[in-house]
Tab-separated table of C-alpha atoms in Angstrom:
chain	number	residue	atom	x	y	z
A	255	MET	CA	-31.844	-135.389	16.935
A	256	ARG	CA	-33.240	-133.035	14.313
A	257	LYS	CA	-35.074	-130.202	15.990
A	258	PRO	CA	-38.402	-129.084	14.512
A	259	ILE	CA	-38.199	-125.512	13.303
A	260	GLN	CA	-41.181	-124.508	15.463
A	261	ILE	CA	-39.006	-125.094	18.551
A	262	VAL	CA	-35.616	-123.835	17.359
A	263	LEU	CA	-36.828	-120.813	15.392
A	264	PHE	CA	-39.182	-119.717	18.156
A	265	ALA	CA	-36.313	-119.639	20.665
A	266	PHE	CA	-33.988	-117.951	18.168
A	267	LEU	CA	-36.440	-115.235	17.271
A	268	LEU	CA	-37.252	-114.529	20.895
A	269	GLY	CA	-33.604	-113.754	21.408
A	270	SER	CA	-33.263	-111.775	18.188
A	271	GLY	CA	-36.272	-109.680	19.023
A	272	ASN	CA	-34.798	-108.470	22.272
A	273	CYS	CA	-34.450	-104.701	22.094
A	274	LEU	CA	-31.497	-104.563	24.502
A	275	THR	CA	-28.067	-103.789	23.120
A	276	SER	CA	-25.517	-106.588	23.090
A	277	ALA	CA	-23.676	-105.057	26.011
A	278	GLN	CA	-26.897	-104.725	27.998
A	279	GLN	CA	-27.671	-108.363	27.238
A	280	SER	CA	-24.221	-109.354	28.476
A	281	GLY	CA	-24.884	-107.533	31.721
A	282	ALA	CA	-28.142	-109.434	32.125
A	283	ALA	CA	-26.502	-112.757	31.273
A	284	ALA	CA	-24.099	-112.937	34.189
A	285	SER	CA	-23.868	-111.325	37.567
A	286	PRO	CA	-20.413	-109.927	38.378
A	287	GLY	CA	-20.372	-112.161	41.445
A	288	LYS	CA	-20.596	-115.261	39.270
A	289	ASN	CA	-18.238	-116.771	36.709
A	290	VAL	CA	-17.835	-114.366	33.784
A	291	ASP	CA	-17.603	-115.913	30.324
A	292	PHE	CA	-15.633	-113.916	27.762
A	293	ALA	CA	-17.652	-114.873	24.664
A	294	ARG	CA	-21.009	-114.378	26.373
A	295	ASP	CA	-20.348	-111.409	28.674
A	296	VAL	CA	-17.206	-109.493	27.733
A	297	GLN	CA	-16.754	-109.801	23.985
A	298	PRO	CA	-20.121	-108.134	23.146
A	299	LEU	CA	-19.221	-105.298	25.501
A	300	LEU	CA	-15.794	-104.710	23.927
A	301	THR	CA	-17.283	-104.968	20.447
A	302	GLU	CA	-19.892	-102.323	21.173
A	303	HIS	CA	-17.672	-99.808	22.959
A	304	CYS	CA	-14.058	-100.427	21.899
A	305	LEU	CA	-13.623	-102.378	18.659
A	306	GLU	CA	-14.263	-99.455	16.300
A	307	CYS	CA	-11.048	-97.732	17.415
A	308	HIS	CA	-9.099	-100.714	18.762
A	309	GLY	CA	-9.824	-103.547	16.329
A	310	PRO	CA	-8.488	-105.143	13.156
A	311	LYS	CA	-9.477	-102.198	10.919
A	312	LYS	CA	-8.123	-99.481	13.189
A	313	ALA	CA	-5.814	-99.946	16.152
A	314	LYS	CA	-5.318	-96.584	17.811
A	315	SER	CA	-2.184	-96.476	19.947
A	316	THR	CA	-1.447	-99.946	18.492
A	317	LEU	CA	-3.925	-101.455	20.968
A	318	ARG	CA	-6.358	-104.146	19.863
A	319	VAL	CA	-9.035	-105.406	22.225
A	320	ASP	CA	-9.723	-108.491	20.104
A	321	ARG	CA	-6.286	-109.980	20.856
A	322	ARG	CA	-5.192	-111.130	24.271
A	323	SER	CA	-1.522	-110.551	23.486
A	324	SER	CA	-2.257	-106.910	22.665
A	325	LEU	CA	-4.320	-106.414	25.817
A	326	LEU	CA	-1.540	-107.898	27.949
A	327	LYS	CA	1.159	-105.817	26.263
A	328	GLY	CA	-0.805	-102.594	26.055
A	329	GLY	CA	-0.603	-99.838	23.471
A	330	ASP	CA	2.038	-97.193	22.822
A	331	SER	CA	2.216	-96.389	26.506
A	332	SER	CA	3.483	-99.931	27.175
A	333	LYS	CA	1.101	-100.097	30.119
A	334	PRO	CA	-0.865	-103.369	30.069
A	335	ALA	CA	-4.539	-102.885	29.262
A	336	ILE	CA	-5.300	-105.860	31.463
A	337	VAL	CA	-3.297	-107.518	34.220
A	338	PRO	CA	-5.043	-110.829	34.949
A	339	GLY	CA	-6.160	-110.963	38.552
A	340	LYS	CA	-5.085	-107.380	39.239
A	341	VAL	CA	-7.935	-104.999	38.514
A	342	GLU	CA	-6.341	-101.804	39.821
A	343	GLN	CA	-3.261	-102.295	37.629
A	344	SER	CA	-5.324	-102.777	34.458
A	345	ALA	CA	-5.312	-99.649	32.294
A	346	LEU	CA	-8.542	-100.723	30.629
A	347	LEU	CA	-10.450	-100.317	33.896
A	348	GLN	CA	-8.717	-97.018	34.602
A	349	LYS	CA	-9.719	-95.650	31.197
A	350	VAL	CA	-13.372	-96.673	31.287
A	351	THR	CA	-13.835	-95.285	34.802
A	352	SER	CA	-11.799	-92.075	34.365
A	353	ARG	CA	-13.499	-88.678	34.449
A	354	ASP	CA	-10.567	-86.942	32.764
A	355	PRO	CA	-11.661	-85.938	29.210
A	356	ASP	CA	-8.123	-86.647	27.961
A	357	GLU	CA	-8.022	-90.124	29.490
A	358	MET	CA	-11.551	-91.551	29.584
A	359	MET	CA	-12.700	-94.270	27.188
A	360	PRO	CA	-14.569	-94.333	24.979
A	361	PRO	CA	-13.664	-90.696	24.265
A	362	LYS	CA	-17.060	-90.018	22.702
A	363	GLY	CA	-20.452	-91.636	22.742
A	364	GLU	CA	-22.102	-93.479	25.575
A	365	ARG	CA	-19.934	-94.429	28.554
A	366	LEU	CA	-20.000	-97.909	30.002
A	367	ALA	CA	-22.799	-98.478	32.480
A	368	ALA	CA	-21.961	-99.407	36.062
A	369	LYS	CA	-23.071	-102.993	35.425
A	370	GLU	CA	-20.755	-103.230	32.406
A	371	VAL	CA	-17.789	-101.880	34.386
A	372	ALA	CA	-18.563	-104.416	37.106
A	373	LEU	CA	-18.487	-107.191	34.495
A	374	LEU	CA	-15.073	-106.073	33.235
A	375	ARG	CA	-13.807	-105.850	36.791
A	376	ALA	CA	-15.061	-109.351	37.594
A	377	TRP	CA	-13.609	-110.759	34.357
A	378	ILE	CA	-10.157	-109.344	35.077
A	379	SER	CA	-10.224	-110.429	38.722
A	380	GLN	CA	-11.118	-113.965	37.592
A	381	GLY	CA	-8.024	-114.111	35.370
A	382	ALA	CA	-9.240	-112.373	32.175
A	383	LEU	CA	-9.708	-115.653	30.337
A	384	MET	CA	-10.077	-115.343	26.559
A	385	PRO	CA	-10.514	-117.992	23.844
A	386	ASP	CA	-6.813	-118.940	23.746
A	387	ASP	CA	-6.882	-119.697	27.463
A	388	LEU	CA	-10.098	-121.632	27.134
A	389	ALA	CA	-8.645	-123.728	24.322
A	390	ASP	CA	-5.519	-124.448	26.362
A	391	ALA	CA	-7.756	-125.563	29.200
A	392	GLY	CA	-9.452	-128.042	26.879
A	393	GLN	CA	-12.659	-126.044	26.664
A	394	LYS	CA	-14.526	-125.072	23.521
A	395	HIS	CA	-16.669	-122.205	22.344
A	396	TRP	CA	-20.197	-122.676	23.683
A	397	ALA	CA	-21.579	-123.205	20.168
A	398	TYR	CA	-19.579	-126.451	19.875
A	399	ILE	CA	-20.496	-127.856	23.264
A	400	ALA	CA	-23.361	-130.346	23.263
A	401	PRO	CA	-26.185	-129.248	25.560
A	402	VAL	CA	-26.644	-131.195	28.769
A	403	ARG	CA	-29.769	-131.672	30.816
A	404	HIS	CA	-29.426	-129.751	34.053
A	405	PRO	CA	-31.166	-130.955	37.195
A	406	PHE	CA	-34.243	-129.005	38.179
A	407	PRO	CA	-33.544	-126.338	40.795
A	408	LYS	CA	-35.140	-126.789	44.200
A	409	VAL	CA	-38.284	-124.721	44.738
A	410	GLN	CA	-40.583	-124.207	47.676
A	411	HIS	CA	-43.994	-124.100	45.958
A	412	ARG	CA	-43.786	-127.284	43.890
A	413	SER	CA	-47.556	-127.446	43.520
A	414	TRP	CA	-47.333	-124.499	41.088
A	415	VAL	CA	-44.995	-126.406	38.759
A	416	ARG	CA	-46.525	-128.110	35.701
A	417	ASN	CA	-43.458	-128.701	33.502
A	418	GLY	CA	-39.674	-128.568	33.574
A	419	ILE	CA	-39.416	-124.924	32.530
A	420	ASP	CA	-41.633	-123.932	35.452
A	421	TYR	CA	-38.927	-125.074	37.891
A	422	PHE	CA	-36.437	-122.540	36.522
A	423	VAL	CA	-39.025	-119.747	36.325
A	424	LEU	CA	-40.214	-120.354	39.862
A	425	ALA	CA	-36.670	-120.662	41.235
A	426	ARG	CA	-35.822	-117.214	39.877
A	427	LEU	CA	-39.046	-115.726	41.218
A	428	GLU	CA	-38.450	-117.183	44.680
A	429	ASN	CA	-34.857	-115.974	44.609
A	430	GLU	CA	-36.178	-112.451	43.974
A	431	GLY	CA	-38.768	-112.805	46.738
A	432	LEU	CA	-41.659	-112.869	44.260
A	433	MET	CA	-44.607	-115.166	43.666
A	434	PRO	CA	-46.184	-116.090	40.314
A	435	ALA	CA	-49.178	-114.056	39.256
A	436	PRO	CA	-52.552	-115.823	39.398
A	437	GLU	CA	-53.460	-117.776	36.276
A	438	ALA	CA	-55.431	-115.735	33.750
A	439	ASN	CA	-58.914	-116.806	32.751
A	440	LYS	CA	-59.369	-119.050	29.724
A	441	ALA	CA	-60.437	-116.283	27.358
A	442	VAL	CA	-57.298	-114.278	28.131
A	443	LEU	CA	-55.082	-117.356	27.745
A	444	LEU	CA	-56.553	-118.110	24.335
A	445	ARG	CA	-56.141	-114.501	23.207
A	446	ARG	CA	-52.486	-114.498	24.272
A	447	ALA	CA	-51.770	-117.766	22.478
A	448	SER	CA	-53.597	-116.662	19.334
A	449	LEU	CA	-51.790	-113.335	19.110
A	450	ASP	CA	-48.431	-114.958	19.796
A	451	LEU	CA	-48.760	-117.860	17.374
A	452	THR	CA	-50.811	-116.346	14.545
A	453	GLY	CA	-50.734	-112.605	15.128
A	454	LEU	CA	-54.534	-112.569	15.101
A	455	PRO	CA	-57.104	-112.441	17.900
A	456	PRO	CA	-59.303	-115.526	18.268
A	457	ALA	CA	-62.652	-115.549	16.533
A	458	LEU	CA	-65.753	-115.419	18.746
A	459	GLU	CA	-66.706	-118.998	17.926
A	460	GLU	CA	-63.181	-120.154	18.809
A	461	VAL	CA	-63.442	-118.481	22.220
A	462	GLU	CA	-66.846	-120.038	22.842
A	463	ALA	CA	-65.613	-123.513	21.862
A	464	PHE	CA	-62.583	-123.153	24.119
A	465	LEU	CA	-64.694	-122.043	27.078
A	466	LYS	CA	-67.019	-125.022	26.601
A	467	ASP	CA	-64.117	-127.497	26.466
A	468	LYS	CA	-63.717	-128.725	30.057
A	469	SER	CA	-61.089	-131.370	29.260
A	470	SER	CA	-57.727	-131.260	31.030
A	471	ASP	CA	-55.862	-130.749	27.730
A	472	ALA	CA	-58.134	-128.034	26.314
A	473	TYR	CA	-55.306	-125.505	26.139
A	474	GLU	CA	-52.927	-127.981	24.476
A	475	LYS	CA	-55.558	-128.722	21.830
A	476	ALA	CA	-56.037	-125.005	21.212
A	477	VAL	CA	-52.293	-124.535	20.737
A	478	ASP	CA	-52.144	-127.486	18.326
A	479	ARG	CA	-54.971	-125.914	16.316
A	480	LEU	CA	-53.102	-122.596	16.142
A	481	LEU	CA	-49.904	-124.336	15.031
A	482	ARG	CA	-51.854	-125.967	12.188
A	483	SER	CA	-53.181	-122.599	11.033
A	484	PRO	CA	-51.604	-121.156	7.844
A	485	HIS	CA	-51.441	-117.862	9.734
A	486	TYR	CA	-48.804	-119.410	12.011
A	487	GLY	CA	-46.265	-119.403	9.179
A	488	GLU	CA	-47.263	-115.884	8.166
A	489	ARG	CA	-46.834	-114.535	11.678
A	490	TRP	CA	-43.456	-116.185	12.396
A	491	ALA	CA	-42.062	-115.638	8.900
A	492	ARG	CA	-42.276	-111.890	9.453
A	493	PRO	CA	-39.498	-111.545	12.084
A	494	TRP	CA	-37.312	-113.959	10.124
A	495	LEU	CA	-37.839	-111.980	6.911
A	496	ASP	CA	-37.152	-108.754	8.813
A	497	LEU	CA	-33.790	-110.156	9.898
A	498	ALA	CA	-33.075	-111.217	6.308
A	499	ARG	CA	-34.063	-107.679	5.171
A	500	TYR	CA	-36.779	-108.977	2.891
A	501	ALA	CA	-38.489	-106.382	0.702
A	502	ASP	CA	-40.642	-106.420	-2.431
A	503	THR	CA	-38.840	-103.344	-3.763
A	504	GLN	CA	-35.230	-102.208	-3.972
A	505	GLY	CA	-35.886	-99.463	-1.426
A	506	TYR	CA	-33.403	-97.003	-2.874
A	507	GLU	CA	-33.602	-94.254	-5.491
A	508	LYS	CA	-36.224	-95.457	-8.001
A	509	ASP	CA	-37.497	-98.113	-5.575
A	510	ASN	CA	-38.174	-100.554	-8.388
A	511	ARG	CA	-40.030	-103.754	-7.660
A	512	ARG	CA	-38.260	-107.085	-7.645
A	513	THR	CA	-39.582	-110.626	-7.718
A	514	MET	CA	-39.023	-111.747	-4.150
A	515	TRP	CA	-42.373	-113.239	-3.201
A	516	PRO	CA	-41.338	-116.880	-3.953
A	517	TYR	CA	-38.773	-116.653	-1.149
A	518	ARG	CA	-41.370	-115.124	1.175
A	519	ASP	CA	-43.812	-117.945	0.407
A	520	TRP	CA	-41.046	-120.545	0.829
A	521	VAL	CA	-40.286	-119.300	4.349
A	522	ILE	CA	-43.985	-119.285	5.261
A	523	ASN	CA	-44.477	-122.818	3.931
A	524	ALA	CA	-41.296	-124.062	5.665
A	525	LEU	CA	-42.653	-122.850	8.991
A	526	ASN	CA	-46.095	-124.300	8.420
A	527	ASP	CA	-44.560	-127.641	7.352
A	528	ASN	CA	-42.355	-127.622	10.487
A	529	MET	CA	-39.238	-128.124	8.378
A	530	PRO	CA	-36.221	-129.306	10.446
A	531	PHE	CA	-34.073	-126.335	11.382
A	532	ASP	CA	-30.889	-127.709	9.786
A	533	GLU	CA	-32.704	-128.125	6.467
A	534	PHE	CA	-34.256	-124.666	6.847
A	535	THR	CA	-30.843	-123.032	7.198
A	536	ILE	CA	-28.996	-125.134	4.619
A	537	GLU	CA	-31.524	-124.426	1.869
A	538	GLN	CA	-31.202	-120.683	2.485
A	539	LEU	CA	-27.516	-120.272	3.303
A	540	ALA	CA	-25.605	-123.270	1.961
A	541	GLY	CA	-27.239	-124.480	-1.235
A	542	ASP	CA	-23.937	-126.003	-2.347
A	543	LEU	CA	-24.459	-128.658	0.341
A	544	LEU	CA	-27.681	-129.907	-1.245
A	545	PRO	CA	-27.595	-133.115	-3.293
A	546	ASP	CA	-28.128	-132.646	-7.062
A	547	ARG	CA	-27.830	-128.886	-6.670
A	548	THR	CA	-28.311	-126.741	-9.761
């Protein structure tokens, strides 16, 4: 099924706008007590802290952290960087936890946080699976696995739930011993929705009309109105254009202007027209796939 861009792009940009580093995100994605996924949890961590010195461009001590065979063999010392299932024998853990200036890794910059070390420890103790192992086991990278509908988690306060997402939110809150905050008043709800969807506060007459609307779907109608606003495309085009490094000038030396506004307007119009996400990406990144391309 072709996903409307308002759904796919909104979720994508929420993730892209997260200010956490990739390694911090990996720590938040999986608890060390749970199954650790290499692509989701470990690879971002190794990329951030290790790949600069132990990657394809530079492999100090002949060790590469992007290859399982190299991690198993180890570097010049011939001591395995990882021994699957045996944390204490894995030199990688010894290096990242060492306090010896001549031994500790990374040798400069920020050390691994305790949560990141715990993730590495859990990954190794679980067998240090990497893509080759996953492929041998008949598994695929998560990007090529079709999503499945998970059953709703069990919650205690079901009366609070209004939709499927609420089950997962409430389950996490109850697991942390927390309760949802009371629902905000209608004026606050409208202001939040307006700022989120259009980047603008609601006009006074819009607030008054919303407060007068006593129907059960008043909020849904307000959201639909905001999605129809041309300001919706303007607001959500901005983070996308930021990621694409859009600029009206060259931004270097003479800072000459360049004619980029047609692309800006195209992105805005694509969002306002709710263009399917596959079409949105193909027209920007893979024009050779278009029929009758010029």
